[in-house]
Short mmCIF file of C-alpha atoms in Angstrom, two decimals:
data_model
loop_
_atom_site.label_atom_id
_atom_site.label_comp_id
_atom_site.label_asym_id
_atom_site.label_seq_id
_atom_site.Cartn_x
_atom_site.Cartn_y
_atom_site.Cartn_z
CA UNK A 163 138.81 -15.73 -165.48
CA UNK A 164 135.23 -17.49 -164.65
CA UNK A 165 132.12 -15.48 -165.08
CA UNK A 166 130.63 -14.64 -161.80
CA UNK A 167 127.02 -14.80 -160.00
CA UNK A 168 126.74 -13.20 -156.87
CA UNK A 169 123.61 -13.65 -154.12
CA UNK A 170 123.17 -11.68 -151.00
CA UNK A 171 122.05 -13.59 -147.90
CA UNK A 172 120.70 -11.80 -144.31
CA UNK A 173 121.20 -15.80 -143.48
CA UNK A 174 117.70 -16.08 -143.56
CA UNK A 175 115.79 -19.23 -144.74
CA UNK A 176 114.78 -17.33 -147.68
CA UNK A 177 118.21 -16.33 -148.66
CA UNK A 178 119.65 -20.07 -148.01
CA UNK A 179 117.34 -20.96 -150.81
CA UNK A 180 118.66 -17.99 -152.85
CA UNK A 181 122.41 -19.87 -152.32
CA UNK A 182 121.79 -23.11 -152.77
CA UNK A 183 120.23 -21.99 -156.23
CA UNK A 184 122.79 -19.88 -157.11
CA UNK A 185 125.18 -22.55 -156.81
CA UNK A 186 122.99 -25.05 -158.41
CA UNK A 187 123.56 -22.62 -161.72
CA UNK A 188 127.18 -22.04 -160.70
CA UNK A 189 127.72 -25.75 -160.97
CA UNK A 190 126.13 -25.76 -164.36
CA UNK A 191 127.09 -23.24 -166.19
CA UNK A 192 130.58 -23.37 -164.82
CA UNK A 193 131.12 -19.72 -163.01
CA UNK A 194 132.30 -19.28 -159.82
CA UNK A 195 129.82 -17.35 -156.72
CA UNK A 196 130.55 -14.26 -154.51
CA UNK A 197 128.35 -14.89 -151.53
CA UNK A 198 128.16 -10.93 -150.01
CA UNK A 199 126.41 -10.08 -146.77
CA UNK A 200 126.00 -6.55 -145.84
CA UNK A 201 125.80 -4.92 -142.44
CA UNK A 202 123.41 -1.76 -142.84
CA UNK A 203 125.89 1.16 -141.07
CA UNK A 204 124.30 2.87 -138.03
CA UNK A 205 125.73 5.66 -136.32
CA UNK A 206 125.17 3.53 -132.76
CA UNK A 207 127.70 1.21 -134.14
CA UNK A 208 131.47 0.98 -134.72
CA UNK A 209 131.51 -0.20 -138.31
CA UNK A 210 135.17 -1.97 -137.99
CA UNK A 211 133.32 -4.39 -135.26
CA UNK A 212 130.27 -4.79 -137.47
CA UNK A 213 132.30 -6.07 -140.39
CA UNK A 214 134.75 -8.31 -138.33
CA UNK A 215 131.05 -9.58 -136.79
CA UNK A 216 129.34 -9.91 -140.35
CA UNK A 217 132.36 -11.90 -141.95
CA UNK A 218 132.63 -14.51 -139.04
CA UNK A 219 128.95 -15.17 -139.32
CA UNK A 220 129.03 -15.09 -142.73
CA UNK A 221 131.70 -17.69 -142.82
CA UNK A 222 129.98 -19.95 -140.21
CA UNK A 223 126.76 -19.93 -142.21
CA UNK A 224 128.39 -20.96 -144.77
CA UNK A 225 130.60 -23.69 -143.12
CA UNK A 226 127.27 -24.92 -141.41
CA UNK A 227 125.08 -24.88 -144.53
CA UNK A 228 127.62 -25.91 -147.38
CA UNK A 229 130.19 -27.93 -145.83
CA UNK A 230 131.32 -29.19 -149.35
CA UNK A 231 130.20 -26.64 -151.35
CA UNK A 232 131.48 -28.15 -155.16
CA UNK A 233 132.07 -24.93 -156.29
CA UNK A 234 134.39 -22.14 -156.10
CA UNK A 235 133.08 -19.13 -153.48
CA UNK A 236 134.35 -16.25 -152.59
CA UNK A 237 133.08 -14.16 -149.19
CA UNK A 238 132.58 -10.52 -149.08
CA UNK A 239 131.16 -8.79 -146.28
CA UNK A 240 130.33 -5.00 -146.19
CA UNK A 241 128.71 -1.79 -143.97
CA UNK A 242 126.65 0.70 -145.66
CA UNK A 243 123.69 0.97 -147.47
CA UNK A 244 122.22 -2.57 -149.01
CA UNK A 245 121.63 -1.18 -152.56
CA UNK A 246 124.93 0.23 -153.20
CA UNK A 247 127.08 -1.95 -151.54
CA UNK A 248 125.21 -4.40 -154.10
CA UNK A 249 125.80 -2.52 -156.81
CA UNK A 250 129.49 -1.45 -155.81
CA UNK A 251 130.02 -5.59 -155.69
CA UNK A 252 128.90 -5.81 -159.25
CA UNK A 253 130.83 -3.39 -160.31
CA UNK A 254 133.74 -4.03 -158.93
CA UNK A 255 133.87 -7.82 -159.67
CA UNK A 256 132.49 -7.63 -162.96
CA UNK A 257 129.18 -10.00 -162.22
CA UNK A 258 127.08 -11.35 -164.43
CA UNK A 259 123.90 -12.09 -162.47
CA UNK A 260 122.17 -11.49 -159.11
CA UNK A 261 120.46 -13.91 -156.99
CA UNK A 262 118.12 -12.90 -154.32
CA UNK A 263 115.78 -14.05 -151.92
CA UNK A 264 111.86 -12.89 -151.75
CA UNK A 265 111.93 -11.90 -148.26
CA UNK A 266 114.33 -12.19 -145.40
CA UNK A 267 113.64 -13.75 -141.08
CA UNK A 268 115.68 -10.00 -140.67
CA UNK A 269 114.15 -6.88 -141.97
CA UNK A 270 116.90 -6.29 -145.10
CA UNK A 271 116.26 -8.64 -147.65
CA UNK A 272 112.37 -7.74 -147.14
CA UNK A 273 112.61 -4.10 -147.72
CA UNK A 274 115.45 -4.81 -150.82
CA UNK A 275 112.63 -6.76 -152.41
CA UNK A 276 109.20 -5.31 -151.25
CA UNK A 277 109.71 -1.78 -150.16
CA UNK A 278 111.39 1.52 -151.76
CA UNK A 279 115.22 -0.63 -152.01
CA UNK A 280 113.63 -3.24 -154.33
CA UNK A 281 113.00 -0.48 -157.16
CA UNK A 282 116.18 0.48 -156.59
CA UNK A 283 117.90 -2.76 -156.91
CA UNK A 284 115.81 -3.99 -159.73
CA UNK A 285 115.34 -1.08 -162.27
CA UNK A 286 118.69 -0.11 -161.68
CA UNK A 287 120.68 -3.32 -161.96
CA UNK A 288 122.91 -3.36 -164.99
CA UNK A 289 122.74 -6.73 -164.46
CA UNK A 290 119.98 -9.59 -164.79
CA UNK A 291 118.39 -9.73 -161.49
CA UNK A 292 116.79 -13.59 -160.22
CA UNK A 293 114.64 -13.17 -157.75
CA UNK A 294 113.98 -16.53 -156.03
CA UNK A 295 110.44 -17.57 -154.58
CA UNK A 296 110.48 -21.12 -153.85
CA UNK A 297 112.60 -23.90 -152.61
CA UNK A 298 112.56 -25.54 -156.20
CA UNK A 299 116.12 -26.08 -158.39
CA UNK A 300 116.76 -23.62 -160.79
CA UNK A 301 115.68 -26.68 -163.57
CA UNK A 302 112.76 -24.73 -165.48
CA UNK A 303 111.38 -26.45 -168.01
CA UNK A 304 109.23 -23.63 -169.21
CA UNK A 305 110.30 -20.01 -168.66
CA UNK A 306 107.42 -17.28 -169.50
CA UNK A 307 108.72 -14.33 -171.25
CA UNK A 308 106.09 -11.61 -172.12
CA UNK A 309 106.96 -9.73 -174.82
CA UNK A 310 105.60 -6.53 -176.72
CA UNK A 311 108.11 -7.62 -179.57
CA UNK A 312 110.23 -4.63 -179.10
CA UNK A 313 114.39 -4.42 -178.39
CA UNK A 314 114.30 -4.94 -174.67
CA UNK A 315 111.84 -7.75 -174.35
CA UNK A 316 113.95 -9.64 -177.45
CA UNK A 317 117.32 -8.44 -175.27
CA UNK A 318 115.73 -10.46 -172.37
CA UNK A 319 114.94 -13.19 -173.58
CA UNK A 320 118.39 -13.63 -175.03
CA UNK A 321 119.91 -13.22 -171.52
CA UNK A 322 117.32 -15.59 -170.68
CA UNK A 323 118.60 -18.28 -173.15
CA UNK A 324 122.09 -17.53 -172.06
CA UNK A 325 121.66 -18.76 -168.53
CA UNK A 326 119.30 -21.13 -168.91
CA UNK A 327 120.06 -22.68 -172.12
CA UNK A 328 118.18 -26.01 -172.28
CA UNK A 329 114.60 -24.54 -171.31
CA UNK A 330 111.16 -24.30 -173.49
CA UNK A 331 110.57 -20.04 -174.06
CA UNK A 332 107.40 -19.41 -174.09
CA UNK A 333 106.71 -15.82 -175.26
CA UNK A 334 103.74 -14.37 -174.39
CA UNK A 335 101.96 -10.90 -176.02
CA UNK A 336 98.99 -9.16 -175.89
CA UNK A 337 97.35 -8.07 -178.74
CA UNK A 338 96.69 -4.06 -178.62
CA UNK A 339 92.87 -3.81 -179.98
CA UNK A 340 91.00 0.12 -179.38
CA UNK A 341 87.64 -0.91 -177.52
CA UNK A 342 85.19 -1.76 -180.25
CA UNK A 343 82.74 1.49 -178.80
CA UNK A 344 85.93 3.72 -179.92
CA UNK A 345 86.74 2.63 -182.89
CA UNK A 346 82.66 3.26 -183.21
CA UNK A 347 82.97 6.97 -182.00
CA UNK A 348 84.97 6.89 -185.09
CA UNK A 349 82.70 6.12 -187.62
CA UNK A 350 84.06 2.54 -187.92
CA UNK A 351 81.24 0.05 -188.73
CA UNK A 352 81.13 -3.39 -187.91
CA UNK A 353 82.69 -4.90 -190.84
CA UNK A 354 85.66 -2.00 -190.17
CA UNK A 355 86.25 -3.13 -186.40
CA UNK A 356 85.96 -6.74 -187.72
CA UNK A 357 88.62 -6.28 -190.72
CA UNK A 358 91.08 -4.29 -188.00
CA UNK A 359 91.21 -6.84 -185.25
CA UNK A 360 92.07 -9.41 -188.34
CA UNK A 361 94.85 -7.45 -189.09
CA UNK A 362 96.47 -6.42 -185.83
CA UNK A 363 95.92 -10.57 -185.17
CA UNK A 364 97.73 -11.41 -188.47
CA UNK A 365 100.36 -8.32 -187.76
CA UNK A 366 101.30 -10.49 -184.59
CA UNK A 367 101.94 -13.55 -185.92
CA UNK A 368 104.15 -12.42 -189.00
CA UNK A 369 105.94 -10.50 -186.25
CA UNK A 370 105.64 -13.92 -184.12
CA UNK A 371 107.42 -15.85 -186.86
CA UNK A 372 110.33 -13.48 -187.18
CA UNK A 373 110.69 -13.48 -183.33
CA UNK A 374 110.84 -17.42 -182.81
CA UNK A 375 113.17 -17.40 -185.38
CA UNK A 376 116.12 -16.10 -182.89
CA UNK A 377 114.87 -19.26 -180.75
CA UNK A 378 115.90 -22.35 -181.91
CA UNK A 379 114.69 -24.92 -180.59
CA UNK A 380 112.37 -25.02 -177.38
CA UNK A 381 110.31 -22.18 -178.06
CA UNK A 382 106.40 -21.20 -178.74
CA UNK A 383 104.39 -17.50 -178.75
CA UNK A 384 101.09 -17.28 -176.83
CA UNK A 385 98.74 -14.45 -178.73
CA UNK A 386 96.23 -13.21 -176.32
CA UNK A 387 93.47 -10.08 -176.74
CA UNK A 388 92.16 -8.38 -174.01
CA UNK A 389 93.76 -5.93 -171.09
CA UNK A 390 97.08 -6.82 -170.15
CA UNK A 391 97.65 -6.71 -166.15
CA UNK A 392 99.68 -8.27 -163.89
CA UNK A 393 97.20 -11.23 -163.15
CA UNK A 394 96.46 -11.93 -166.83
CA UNK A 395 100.40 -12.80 -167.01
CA UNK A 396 100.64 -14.59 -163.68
CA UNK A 397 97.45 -16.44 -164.88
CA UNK A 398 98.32 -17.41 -168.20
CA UNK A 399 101.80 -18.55 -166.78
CA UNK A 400 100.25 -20.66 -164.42
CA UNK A 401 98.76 -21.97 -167.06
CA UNK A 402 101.44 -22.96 -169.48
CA UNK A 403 103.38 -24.66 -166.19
CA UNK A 404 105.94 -22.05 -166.16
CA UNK A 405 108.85 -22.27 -163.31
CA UNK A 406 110.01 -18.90 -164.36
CA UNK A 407 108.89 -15.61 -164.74
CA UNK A 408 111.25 -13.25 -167.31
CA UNK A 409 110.58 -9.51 -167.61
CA UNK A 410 112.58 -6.43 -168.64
CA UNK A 411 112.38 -3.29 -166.87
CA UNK A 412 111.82 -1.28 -169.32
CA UNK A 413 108.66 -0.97 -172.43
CA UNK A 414 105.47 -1.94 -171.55
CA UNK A 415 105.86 -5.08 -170.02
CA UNK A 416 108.01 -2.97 -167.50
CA UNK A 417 105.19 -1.29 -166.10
CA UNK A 418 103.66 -5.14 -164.39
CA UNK A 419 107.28 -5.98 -163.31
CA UNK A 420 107.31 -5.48 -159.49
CA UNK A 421 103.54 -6.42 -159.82
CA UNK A 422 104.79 -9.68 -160.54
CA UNK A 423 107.53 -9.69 -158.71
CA UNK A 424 105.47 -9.37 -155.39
CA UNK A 425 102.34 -11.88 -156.50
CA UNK A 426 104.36 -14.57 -158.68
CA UNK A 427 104.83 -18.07 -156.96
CA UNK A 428 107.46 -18.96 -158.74
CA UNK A 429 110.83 -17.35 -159.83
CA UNK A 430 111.18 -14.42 -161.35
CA UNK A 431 113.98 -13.29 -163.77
CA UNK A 432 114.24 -9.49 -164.37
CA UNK A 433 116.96 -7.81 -166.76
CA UNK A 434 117.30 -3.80 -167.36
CA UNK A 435 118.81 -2.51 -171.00
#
């Protein structure tokens, strides 16, 4: 049995992006794609009619959009609640990734990724979440993965390698330095302050060495000092070119992730261990 990606479309343009990429990977890396729509359930509506309704649109957007699709697809159409239908999918057919759009024409793909549904969807996913924000293939080149070098972060960036095999990881870390006026209040003198940022530097790149390591190949570590925020990572991945954005949700890094999620201009990759 092929391993399986699923996206969720609201046939909005944003979520015809999210397809075409999914099957882009699908083609690739050889799965096969559940393409689910899902019809929130009102009480003003008779939910047979809304899923007979949702399946024949969902089968002419697809017919219209992908008339030769090149890959093997599978429909699913559902009425309840966005979230757990999602999940329910996953479950159910064993998937190993989710695609989704940044924001939807109708109002359901942009509360799944912007409002109250998108924490839901994202922190608990037991599967890697890839959250598309541009019209770009899924061909990155240079995926930014920032990293406090513990279990999760390593865990992601493994997942990261799995479906995107071929790319250049750059791992990214802060360096955790006490303000120089604290380590003052302390009694530490100049020398003191001077001979513990040396360390915690050299700490990070014997720990750097291990890391890259278990990344042959394309890989590199970025050592920065400072405070980490969401717009030091978005602006130090700008910098290194990156076309993707990797972040667990949990550890420190976890704390930035729908931070990024909402300001990054380019894809975003999240996984939860």
């Amino acid at each position: 049995m092929k391993d399986r990606i699923v996206v969720a479309t609201d046939f909005s343009k944003s979520s015809l992006t999210s397809i075409t990429k999914a099957m882009y990977l699908v083609k690739k890396l050889k799965y096969s794609l559940d393409i689910v729509h899902i019809v929130e359930y009102s009480v003003f509506h008779d939910p047979k009619k809304d899923k007979k309704a949702g399946k024949e649109a969902l089968a002419k957007f697809i017919a219209d959009n992908f008339p030769n699709p090149e890959v093997e697809i599978s429909q699913f159409c559902y009425v309840g609640t966005i979230h757990k239908e999602i999940h329910k999918h996953i479950k159910n057919r064993e998937c190993r990734l989710l695609v989704i759009g940044a924001a939807g024409e109708t109002q359901h793909l942009t509360e799944v990724l912007l409002g109250s549904v998108a924490k839901r969807i994202v922190r608990k996913s037991e599967i890697p979440v890839l959250v598309t924000k541009n019209e770009s293939l899924p061909d990155y080149v240079n995926i930014f993965s920032p990293t406090d070098f513990s279990e999760h972060s390593l865990k992601t960036a493994k997942a990261t390698r799995k479906f995107f095999p071929n790319t250049n990881l750059i791992f990214y870390h802060m360096i955790a330095r006490p303000f120089e006026l604290r380590l003052g209040h302390y009694g530490a003198d100049d020398d003191q302050i001077s001979n513990f940022n040396k360390d915690s530097e050299n700490e990070a790149k014997e720990i750097s060495k291990k890391l890259l390591k278990n990344f042959p190949g394309k890989s590199e570590v970025v050592l920065d000092s400072g405070i980490l925020s969401y717009t030091r990572l978005l602006s130090v991945a700008e910098s290194k070119n990156a076309s993707l954005i990797a972040l667990p949700t949990s550890g420190k890094i976890s704390f930035f992730a729908l931070d990024v999620l909402q300001n990054s201009h380019v894809d975003v990759f999240i996984c939860k261990f």
